[in-house]
Amino acid sequence: MAQYFDQFEKIAYEGPESTNPLAFRHYDAKKVILGKTMEEHLRFGACYWHNFCWDGFDIFGAGTFDRPWQKPGNALEMAKMKADVAFDFFSKVGTPFYSFHDVDVAPQGNSIKEYAENMKVMMDVLAQKQDETGMKLLWGTANAFSNARYMSGAGSNPNPEVFAYAASQIFTAMNATKMLGGENYVLWGGREGYETLLNTDLRQEREQLGRLFQMVVEHKHKIGFTGTILIEPKPAEPTKHQYDYDTATVYGFLKQFGLEDEVKVNIEVNHATLAGHSFHHEIATAISLGLFGSIDANRGDAQLGWDTDQFPNSVEEWTPVMYDILRSGGFTTGGLMFDTKLRRQSIDPADFFHGHIGGMDTCALALEKAASLLESQDISSVVAERYAGWSGDLGKAIMTGDYSLESLATQAIADNIDPKHVSGRQEELENIVNKHIFSK
């Protein structure tokens, strides 16, 4: 099976002038920027699911891909062959990390016991593949949304036996993630929401989800998993409304169940835009709340109202995001996971590489532009000037509680204050960003 990509060499950096479509023009893994290499800053990962599990099927048509590892056969043997292909690709495209759902890598089997046995076998396979290739696991997760048993949710399901089944998958996937040295564990509630309020008890379902996440955190500490627990927000699709709508909603949920110091967010670009936000907004919100963890790097289509999971290709979109990430200290356990899938018409093996090369070059160039912007202080100096009053006597006294509402009002009247409005300089700041993006 590894022969699927035999015609390709490891993708190399050739520089901006290269005309080779199978080379990086901007991602130079060992180039040092602000004291760290690009590889260390970006922490790229490739996903198992879209790349090696999806066959090109959509609701209007059958699969378009002809992938040898998706042919009929012994499920466990096919999973092993899929691992051969996956790790060959990961190694050649040059992402230092990968990620998976449990059923991406191991057959579900015909019972919960068979599932656990298959996972045990495949974890040994993945461990060997990691040793052979040097690949590392950015995060693992459990698919508690695809099987029909989860049609009404997993943790939020009206049936506690479904909750228990999901808990067994999460237990197994968390243990597997720890065993493989994973740096994070992700919780994505693909069905944790509702289709109609007519049959939904919102309080009951939130309480169930809260208890499930508490159990996850308890188990993390029990097994000594030192990675980060991440929640991946999404507003809708496949449900009408999901309980992890966006980063701000997740923060409220975590506060309710006492988990705000235990869990961070894995932000997907396409989920942010489906929630009516910009990607930049979700990153800035997560950073401001101390929730920033990791990113699922992709993009949507402005003319399509669903999650299209396309490869990122906008340096303009990514530069302000990378600026905020750099300014906040960068990734710790997180990284840039390409939660991306080829178009149904992109059926050649080379298309795997073209998609990832383009996405990696986009993020790398945005990193360089963001570093230039950060070093120049062109933005930060304007922001500091705008809020300078809060470092003065009045601003400090307000924030430290020296004033009550009454005493502040009395002081304002006594001083006959008459504040003048000043420009926010938005257009100037946008021009500054473009100056850095489009400079050589």
Tab-separated table of N, CA, C and O in Angstrom, residues 48 53 82 100-109 115 119 141-146 169:
chain	number	residue	atom	x	y	z
A	48	TYR	N	-5.929	12.317	9.446
A	48	TYR	CA	-6.198	10.966	8.956
A	48	TYR	C	-7.535	10.902	8.226
A	48	TYR	O	-7.673	10.219	7.209
A	53	CYS	N	-9.864	8.454	4.867
A	53	CYS	CA	-11.124	7.772	5.193
A	53	CYS	C	-12.261	8.162	4.254
A	53	CYS	O	-13.154	7.357	3.992
A	82	LYS	N	-3.844	1.046	5.349
A	82	LYS	CA	-4.117	2.481	5.340
A	82	LYS	C	-3.061	3.230	6.151
A	82	LYS	O	-2.628	4.323	5.762
A	100	PHE	N	-5.968	11.952	14.513
A	100	PHE	CA	-6.952	10.953	14.100
A	100	PHE	C	-8.143	10.904	15.047
A	100	PHE	O	-8.053	11.305	16.210
A	101	HIS	N	-9.282	10.417	14.509
A	101	HIS	CA	-10.383	9.905	15.322
A	101	HIS	C	-10.139	8.407	15.503
A	101	HIS	O	-9.520	7.768	14.655
A	102	ASP	N	-10.691	7.851	16.567
A	102	ASP	CA	-10.472	6.430	16.839
A	102	ASP	C	-10.850	5.537	15.662
A	102	ASP	O	-10.089	4.663	15.252
A	103	VAL	N	-12.031	5.776	15.069
A	103	VAL	CA	-12.492	4.885	14.002
A	103	VAL	C	-11.865	5.224	12.645
A	103	VAL	O	-12.112	4.523	11.664
A	104	ASP	N	-11.046	6.279	12.589
A	104	ASP	CA	-10.243	6.515	11.384
A	104	ASP	C	-9.173	5.435	11.249
A	104	ASP	O	-8.845	5.004	10.143
A	105	VAL	N	-8.612	5.049	12.389
A	105	VAL	CA	-7.439	4.178	12.370
A	105	VAL	C	-7.757	2.723	12.705
A	105	VAL	O	-6.975	1.826	12.376
A	106	ALA	N	-8.898	2.475	13.363
A	106	ALA	CA	-9.253	1.111	13.776
A	106	ALA	C	-10.696	0.813	13.403
A	106	ALA	O	-11.567	1.671	13.565
A	107	PRO	N	-10.991	-0.384	12.912
A	107	PRO	CA	-12.376	-0.742	12.579
A	107	PRO	C	-13.266	-0.695	13.818
A	107	PRO	O	-12.843	-1.068	14.920
A	108	GLN	N	-14.524	-0.271	13.626
A	108	GLN	CA	-15.453	-0.215	14.751
A	108	GLN	C	-15.809	-1.608	15.263
A	108	GLN	O	-16.105	-1.774	16.444
A	109	GLY	N	-15.772	-2.609	14.362
A	109	GLY	CA	-16.118	-3.965	14.765
A	109	GLY	C	-17.615	-4.137	14.959
A	109	GLY	O	-18.409	-3.222	14.708
A	115	TYR	N	-14.383	-3.455	19.177
A	115	TYR	CA	-13.811	-2.118	18.944
A	115	TYR	C	-12.564	-1.915	19.803
A	115	TYR	O	-11.508	-1.484	19.310
A	119	MET	N	-8.693	-1.394	18.518
A	119	MET	CA	-7.915	-0.216	18.890
A	119	MET	C	-6.573	-0.629	19.482
A	119	MET	O	-5.534	-0.016	19.188
A	141	THR	N	-8.856	11.832	19.146
A	141	THR	CA	-10.235	12.090	19.561
A	141	THR	C	-11.071	10.861	19.253
A	141	THR	O	-10.614	9.942	18.571
A	142	ALA	N	-12.289	10.853	19.764
A	142	ALA	CA	-13.220	9.761	19.501
A	142	ALA	C	-14.338	10.252	18.589
A	142	ALA	O	-14.859	11.358	18.779
A	143	ASN	N	-14.674	9.444	17.601
A	143	ASN	CA	-15.799	9.774	16.726
A	143	ASN	C	-17.079	9.277	17.392
A	143	ASN	O	-17.476	8.126	17.237
A	144	ALA	N	-17.717	10.169	18.132
A	144	ALA	CA	-18.985	9.851	18.791
A	144	ALA	C	-20.101	10.643	18.127
A	144	ALA	O	-20.894	11.323	18.793
A	145	PHE	N	-20.155	10.548	16.785
A	145	PHE	CA	-21.175	11.287	16.044
A	145	PHE	C	-21.611	10.600	14.760
A	145	PHE	O	-22.720	10.799	14.281
A	146	SER	N	-20.763	9.759	14.156
A	146	SER	CA	-21.096	9.182	12.851
A	146	SER	C	-22.067	8.007	12.937
A	146	SER	O	-22.982	7.884	12.128
A	169	GLN	N	-15.760	4.893	24.303
A	169	GLN	CA	-14.915	5.306	23.180
A	169	GLN	C	-13.920	6.383	23.606
A	169	GLN	O	-12.737	6.327	23.243
